[in-house]
Coordinates of C-alpha atoms in Angstrom, one line a residue:
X1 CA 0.0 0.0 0.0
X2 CA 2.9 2.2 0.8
X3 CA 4.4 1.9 -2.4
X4 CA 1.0 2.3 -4.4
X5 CA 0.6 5.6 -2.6
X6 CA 4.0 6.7 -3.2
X7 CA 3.5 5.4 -7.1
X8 CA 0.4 7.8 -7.1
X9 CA 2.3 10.6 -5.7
X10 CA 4.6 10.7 -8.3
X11 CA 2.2 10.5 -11.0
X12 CA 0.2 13.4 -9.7
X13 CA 3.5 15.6 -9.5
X14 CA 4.5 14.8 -13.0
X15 CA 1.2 15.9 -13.8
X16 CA 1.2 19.0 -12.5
X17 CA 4.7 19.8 -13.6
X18 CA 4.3 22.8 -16.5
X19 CA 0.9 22.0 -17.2
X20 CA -0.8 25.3 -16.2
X21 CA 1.6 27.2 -17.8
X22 CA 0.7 25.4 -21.1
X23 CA -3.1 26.1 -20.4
X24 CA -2.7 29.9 -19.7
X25 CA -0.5 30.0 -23.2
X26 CA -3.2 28.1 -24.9
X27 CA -5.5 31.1 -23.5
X28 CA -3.7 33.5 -24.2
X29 CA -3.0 32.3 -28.2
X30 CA -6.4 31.4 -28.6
X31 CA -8.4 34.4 -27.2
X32 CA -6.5 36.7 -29.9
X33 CA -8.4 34.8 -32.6
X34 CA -5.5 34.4 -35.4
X35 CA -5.5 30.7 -35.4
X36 CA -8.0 30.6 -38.1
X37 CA -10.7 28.7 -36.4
X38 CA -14.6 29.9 -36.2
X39 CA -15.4 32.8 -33.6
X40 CA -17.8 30.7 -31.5
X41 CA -15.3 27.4 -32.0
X42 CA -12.7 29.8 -30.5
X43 CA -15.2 30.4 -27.7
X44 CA -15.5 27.0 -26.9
X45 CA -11.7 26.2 -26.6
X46 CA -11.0 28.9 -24.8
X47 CA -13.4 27.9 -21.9
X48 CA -12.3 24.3 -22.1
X49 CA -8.3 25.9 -21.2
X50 CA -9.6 28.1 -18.6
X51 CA -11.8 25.1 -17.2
X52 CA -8.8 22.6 -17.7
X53 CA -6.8 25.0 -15.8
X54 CA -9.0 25.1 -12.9
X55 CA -8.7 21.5 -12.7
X56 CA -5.0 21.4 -11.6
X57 CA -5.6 24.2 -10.0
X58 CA -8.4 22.7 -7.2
X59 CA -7.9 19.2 -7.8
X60 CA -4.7 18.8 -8.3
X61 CA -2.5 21.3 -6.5
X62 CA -5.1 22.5 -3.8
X63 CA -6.8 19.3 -3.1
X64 CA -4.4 16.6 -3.4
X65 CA -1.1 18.5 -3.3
X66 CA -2.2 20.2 -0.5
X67 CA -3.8 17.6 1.6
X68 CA -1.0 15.2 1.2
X69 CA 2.5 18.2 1.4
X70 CA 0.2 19.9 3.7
X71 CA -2.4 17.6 6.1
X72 CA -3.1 20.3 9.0
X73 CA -3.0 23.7 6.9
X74 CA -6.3 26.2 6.5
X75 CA -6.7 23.6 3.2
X76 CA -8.5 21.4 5.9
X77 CA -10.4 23.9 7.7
X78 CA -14.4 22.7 8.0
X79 CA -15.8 25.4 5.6
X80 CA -12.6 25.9 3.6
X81 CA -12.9 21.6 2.5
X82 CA -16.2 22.2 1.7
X83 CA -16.0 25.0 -0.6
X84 CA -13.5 23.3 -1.8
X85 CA -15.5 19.6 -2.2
X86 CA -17.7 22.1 -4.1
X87 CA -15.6 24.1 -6.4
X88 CA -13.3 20.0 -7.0
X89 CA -16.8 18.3 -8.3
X90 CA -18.2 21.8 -10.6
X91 CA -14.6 22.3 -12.5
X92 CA -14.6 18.5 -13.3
X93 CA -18.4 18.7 -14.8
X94 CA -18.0 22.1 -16.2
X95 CA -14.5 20.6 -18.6
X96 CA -16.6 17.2 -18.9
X97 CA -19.8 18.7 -20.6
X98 CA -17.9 21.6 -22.4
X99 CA -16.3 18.5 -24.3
X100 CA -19.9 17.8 -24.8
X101 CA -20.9 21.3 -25.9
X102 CA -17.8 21.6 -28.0
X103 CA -18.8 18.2 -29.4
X104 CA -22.3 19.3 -30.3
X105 CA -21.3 22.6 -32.0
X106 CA -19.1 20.9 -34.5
X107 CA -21.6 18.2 -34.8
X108 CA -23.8 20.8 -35.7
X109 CA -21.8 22.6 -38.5
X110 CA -20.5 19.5 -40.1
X111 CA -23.4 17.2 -40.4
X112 CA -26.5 20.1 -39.8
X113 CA -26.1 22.9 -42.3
X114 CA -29.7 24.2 -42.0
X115 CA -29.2 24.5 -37.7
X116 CA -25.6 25.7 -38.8
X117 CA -26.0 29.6 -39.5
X118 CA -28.6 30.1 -36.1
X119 CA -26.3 27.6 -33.9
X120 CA -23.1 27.7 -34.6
X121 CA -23.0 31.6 -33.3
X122 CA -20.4 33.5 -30.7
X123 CA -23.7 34.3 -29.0
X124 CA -25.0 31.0 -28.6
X125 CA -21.4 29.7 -27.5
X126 CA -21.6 32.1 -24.9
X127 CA -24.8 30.9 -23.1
X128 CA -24.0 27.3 -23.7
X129 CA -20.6 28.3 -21.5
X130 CA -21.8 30.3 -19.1
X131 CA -24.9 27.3 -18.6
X132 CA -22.8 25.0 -18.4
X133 CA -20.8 26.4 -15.8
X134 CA -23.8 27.7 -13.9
X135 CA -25.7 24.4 -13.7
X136 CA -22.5 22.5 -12.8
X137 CA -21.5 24.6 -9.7
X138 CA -25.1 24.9 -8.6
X139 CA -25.5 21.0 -8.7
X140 CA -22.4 20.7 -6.3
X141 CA -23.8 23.1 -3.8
X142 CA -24.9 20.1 -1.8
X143 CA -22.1 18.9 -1.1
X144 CA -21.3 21.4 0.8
X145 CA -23.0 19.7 3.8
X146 CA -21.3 15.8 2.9
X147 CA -18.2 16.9 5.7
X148 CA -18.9 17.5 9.2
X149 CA -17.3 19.5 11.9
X150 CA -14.7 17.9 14.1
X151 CA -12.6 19.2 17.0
X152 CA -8.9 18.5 16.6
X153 CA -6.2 20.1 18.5
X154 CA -5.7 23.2 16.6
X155 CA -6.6 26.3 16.0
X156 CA -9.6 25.3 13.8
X157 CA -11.9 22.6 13.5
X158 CA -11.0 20.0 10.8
X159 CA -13.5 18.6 8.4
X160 CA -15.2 14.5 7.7
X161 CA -16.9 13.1 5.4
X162 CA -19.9 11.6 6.8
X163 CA -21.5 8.3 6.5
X164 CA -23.7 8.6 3.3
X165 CA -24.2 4.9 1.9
X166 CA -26.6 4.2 4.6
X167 CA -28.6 7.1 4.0
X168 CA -31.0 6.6 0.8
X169 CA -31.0 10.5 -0.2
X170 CA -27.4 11.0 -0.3
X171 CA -26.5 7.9 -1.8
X172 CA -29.3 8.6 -4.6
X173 CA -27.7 12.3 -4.9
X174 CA -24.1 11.0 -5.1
X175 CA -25.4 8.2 -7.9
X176 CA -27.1 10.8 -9.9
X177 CA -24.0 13.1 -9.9
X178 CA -21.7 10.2 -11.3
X179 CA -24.3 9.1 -14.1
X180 CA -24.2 13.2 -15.1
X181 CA -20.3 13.2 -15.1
X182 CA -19.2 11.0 -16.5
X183 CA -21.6 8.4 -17.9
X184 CA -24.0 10.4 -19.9
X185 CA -21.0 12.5 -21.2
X186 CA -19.3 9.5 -22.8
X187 CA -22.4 8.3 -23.8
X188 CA -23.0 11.1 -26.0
X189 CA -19.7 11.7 -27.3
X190 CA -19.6 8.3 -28.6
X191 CA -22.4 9.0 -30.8
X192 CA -22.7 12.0 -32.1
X193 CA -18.9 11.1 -32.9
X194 CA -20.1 7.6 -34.7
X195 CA -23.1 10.1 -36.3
X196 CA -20.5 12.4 -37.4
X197 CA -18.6 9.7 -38.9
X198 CA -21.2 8.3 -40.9
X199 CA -22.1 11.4 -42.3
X200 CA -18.8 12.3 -43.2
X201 CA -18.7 8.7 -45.4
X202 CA -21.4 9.3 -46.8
X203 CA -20.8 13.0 -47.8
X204 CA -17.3 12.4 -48.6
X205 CA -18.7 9.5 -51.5
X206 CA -21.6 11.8 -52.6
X207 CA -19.1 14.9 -53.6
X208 CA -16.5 12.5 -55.2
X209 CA -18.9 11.0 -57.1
X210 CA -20.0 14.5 -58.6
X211 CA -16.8 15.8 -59.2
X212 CA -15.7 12.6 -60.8
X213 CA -18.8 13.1 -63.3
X214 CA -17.9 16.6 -63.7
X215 CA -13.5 17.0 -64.4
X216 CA -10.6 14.2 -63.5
X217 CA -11.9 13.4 -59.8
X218 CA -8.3 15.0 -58.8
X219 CA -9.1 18.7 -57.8
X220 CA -8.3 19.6 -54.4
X221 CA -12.0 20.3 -53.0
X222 CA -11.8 23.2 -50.3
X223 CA -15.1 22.4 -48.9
X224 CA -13.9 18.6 -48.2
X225 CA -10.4 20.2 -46.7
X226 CA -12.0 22.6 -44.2
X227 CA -14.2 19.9 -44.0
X228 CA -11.1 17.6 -42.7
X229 CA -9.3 20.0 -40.5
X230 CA -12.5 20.9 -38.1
X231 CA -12.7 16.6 -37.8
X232 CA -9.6 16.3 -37.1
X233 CA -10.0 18.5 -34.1
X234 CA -13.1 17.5 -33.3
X235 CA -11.7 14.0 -33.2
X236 CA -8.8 14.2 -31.7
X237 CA -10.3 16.4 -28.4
X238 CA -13.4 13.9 -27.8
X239 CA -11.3 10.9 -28.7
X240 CA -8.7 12.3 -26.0
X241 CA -11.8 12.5 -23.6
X242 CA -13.3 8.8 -24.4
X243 CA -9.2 7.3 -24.3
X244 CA -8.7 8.9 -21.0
X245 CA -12.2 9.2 -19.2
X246 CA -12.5 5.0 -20.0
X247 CA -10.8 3.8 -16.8
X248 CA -13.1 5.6 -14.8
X249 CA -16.8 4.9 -16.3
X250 CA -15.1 0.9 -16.2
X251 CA -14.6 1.5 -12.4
X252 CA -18.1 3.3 -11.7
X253 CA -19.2 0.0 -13.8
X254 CA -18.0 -2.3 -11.5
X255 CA -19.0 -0.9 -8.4
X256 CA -22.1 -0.6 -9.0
X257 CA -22.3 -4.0 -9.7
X258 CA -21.3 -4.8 -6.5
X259 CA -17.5 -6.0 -6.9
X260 CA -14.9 -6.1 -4.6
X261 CA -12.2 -2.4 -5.7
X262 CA -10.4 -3.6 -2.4
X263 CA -7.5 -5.2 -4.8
X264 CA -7.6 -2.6 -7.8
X265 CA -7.2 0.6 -5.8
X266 CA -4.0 1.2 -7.9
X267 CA -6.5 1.3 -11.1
X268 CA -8.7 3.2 -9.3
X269 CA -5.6 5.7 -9.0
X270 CA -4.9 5.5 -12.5
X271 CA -8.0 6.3 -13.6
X272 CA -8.2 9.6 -11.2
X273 CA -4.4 10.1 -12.9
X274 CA -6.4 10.1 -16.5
X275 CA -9.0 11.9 -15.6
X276 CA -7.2 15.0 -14.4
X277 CA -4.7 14.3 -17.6
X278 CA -7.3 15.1 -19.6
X279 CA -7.2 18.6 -18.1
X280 CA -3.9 18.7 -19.9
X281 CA -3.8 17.2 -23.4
X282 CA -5.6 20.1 -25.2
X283 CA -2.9 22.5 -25.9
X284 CA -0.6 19.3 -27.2
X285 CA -3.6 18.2 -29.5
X286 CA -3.8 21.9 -30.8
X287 CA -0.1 22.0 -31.5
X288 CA -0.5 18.6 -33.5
X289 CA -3.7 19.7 -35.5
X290 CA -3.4 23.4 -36.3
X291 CA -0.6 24.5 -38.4
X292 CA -1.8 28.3 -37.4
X293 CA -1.7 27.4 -33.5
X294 CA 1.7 25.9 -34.1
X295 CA 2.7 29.4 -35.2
X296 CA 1.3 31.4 -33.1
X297 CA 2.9 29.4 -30.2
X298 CA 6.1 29.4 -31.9
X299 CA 6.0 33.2 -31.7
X300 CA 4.9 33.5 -28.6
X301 CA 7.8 31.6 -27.4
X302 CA 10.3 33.5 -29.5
X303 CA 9.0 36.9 -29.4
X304 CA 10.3 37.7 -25.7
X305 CA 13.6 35.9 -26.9
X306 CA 13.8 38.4 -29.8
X307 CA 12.5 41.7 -27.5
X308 CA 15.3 41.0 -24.4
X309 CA 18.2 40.5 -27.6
X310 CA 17.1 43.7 -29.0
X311 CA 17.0 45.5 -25.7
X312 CA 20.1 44.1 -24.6
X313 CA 21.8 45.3 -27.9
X314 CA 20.8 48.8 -27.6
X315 CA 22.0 48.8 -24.0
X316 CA 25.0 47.8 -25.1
X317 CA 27.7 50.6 -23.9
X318 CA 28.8 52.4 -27.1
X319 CA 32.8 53.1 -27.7
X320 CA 33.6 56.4 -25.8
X321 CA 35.3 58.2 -28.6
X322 CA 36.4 60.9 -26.0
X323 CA 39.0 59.1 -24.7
X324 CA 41.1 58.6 -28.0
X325 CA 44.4 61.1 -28.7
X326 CA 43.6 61.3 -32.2
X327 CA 40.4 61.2 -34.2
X328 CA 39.8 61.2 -37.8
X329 CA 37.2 63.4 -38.7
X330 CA 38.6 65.6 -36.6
X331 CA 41.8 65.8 -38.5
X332 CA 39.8 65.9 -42.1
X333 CA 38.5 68.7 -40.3
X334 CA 42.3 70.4 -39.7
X335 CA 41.0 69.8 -35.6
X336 CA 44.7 67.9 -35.1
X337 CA 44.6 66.4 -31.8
X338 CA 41.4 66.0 -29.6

């Protein structure tokens, strides 16, 4: 058990390691707008980095960092572990259904072209968001009152969970709260993905069939490649989310049918690792998709570089020509000696 929890330990700090410094870049590139994606498909992304960040930030560095570098700190005062219990569970639904939202939207403008133009909007990506987020913390709020109070020597009272499996409401509330994150989630990614797929087969034969009838079949067709690019985002941020996010519906599978986790608690770790990993695989997936992203992260990196050579060049201490016996222009001059 020892070495299981020092195992998890060091897969948590390797997790955290530069990971919130890649989500705050991936903010800051994408909320100026030159990558070349849609306006409200910029909207989306940007929300799922500034969620994602808030992920490490609660769960990972706060919650577990801190419990485990830091076991009697204000971290475990009552209220403080509560808010906290709150603000863990509404992050972790908030990145979860965005994935959905973000899933939708594109689902939307590939496969739904009469929905497209009234959906697919900066205005409608906003209130899908700011939903999103709404419902998700509001839904926590209960579990504000899942810790009680106890007395510990210190300055403060300590929190503990209390004893909900014998206590039907709880136990329904805590059920319903994993089928909404993250079984219904997957669920629906999985098929509007598989939806999205089979129109795209379909669409993709229809159009080569036309422009076979119509010239040699080999014209590049931009349609079909902006067509592409948006799947192959699409695909590779909910296929990232189904890949990593499997461990854990598997384990929610198998206790509620009533097996024994006692012996897999290192899978149950692994799939709390993969979870919060998925927190931190967006800005990689947009550096491997987007050529324009890929740029505009390249110069982002390079542009301070550039800025503190130029700086230090013009603070450069110039040649005091003062200090020489004899200088040339002033003997063109007839000046001699200086």
């Amino acid at each position: 058990m020892e070495n299981e929890t020092v195992n998890s330990e060091t897969m948590v700090q390797n997790l955290k390691k530069g990971h919130h410094e890649a989500n705050l870049m991936t903010i800051v590139i994408l909320s100026r707008g030159s990558c070349g994606l849609a306006r409200c498909t910029g909207r989306y992304l940007v929300s799922m980095a500034a969620v994602d960040l808030l992920v490490i930030i609660f769960c990972v560095m706060l919650n577990y960092l801190g419990s485990l570098y830091f076991p009697f700190s204000i971290l475990t005062h009552y209220h403080v572990c509560s808010l906290n219990s709150i603000m863990n569970a509404a992050v972790v639904d908030c990145s979860v259904w965005l994935t959905v939202a973000f899933t939708l939207d594109r689902f939307v403008a590939i496969c739904l072209q009469k929905w497209k133009a009234r959906y697919c909007t900066v205005g409608t990506a906003t209130g899908v968001i700011t939903t999103v987020c709404t419902v998700s913390y509001l839904r926590n709020i209960p579990r504000y009152f899942t810790y009680v109070a106890v007395d510990a020597r210190g300055p403060f009272p300590v929190c503990r969970l209390r004893n909900l499996c014998t206590k039907t409401p709880w136990a329904a509330y805590l059920w319903s709260c994993t089928i909404l994150t993250p079984l219904i989630p997957y669920v629906c990614i999985l098929l509007l993905n598989a939806l999205t797929v089979r129109y795209v087969l379909v669409a993709s034969r229809v159009r080569k069939a036309f422009r076979g009838q119509g010239g040699d079949g080999k014209q590049v067709d931009p349609e079909m490649e902006n067509r592409r690019r948006s799947i192959i985002l699409l695909f590779a941020i909910s296929g990232s989310f189904i890949v990593l996010w499997v461990t854990r519906v598997v384990v929610f599978v198998f206790q509620e049918m009533l097996l024994d986790m006692g012996p897999m608690v290192i899978v149950m770790q692994v799939g709390d690792m993969l979870m919060y990993l998925n927190s931190c695989t967006n800005t990689c997936i947009y550096a491997l998709t987007q050529a324009k992203f890929r740029e505009e992260m390249r110069r982002a990196i390079t542009q301070p570089i550039h800025l503190f050579l130029k700086l230090s060049k013009d603070l450069k201490p110039k040649e005091n020509l003062s200090t020489h016996w004899f200088h040339p222009e002033a003997a063109r001059r007839g000046g001699g000696a200086v």
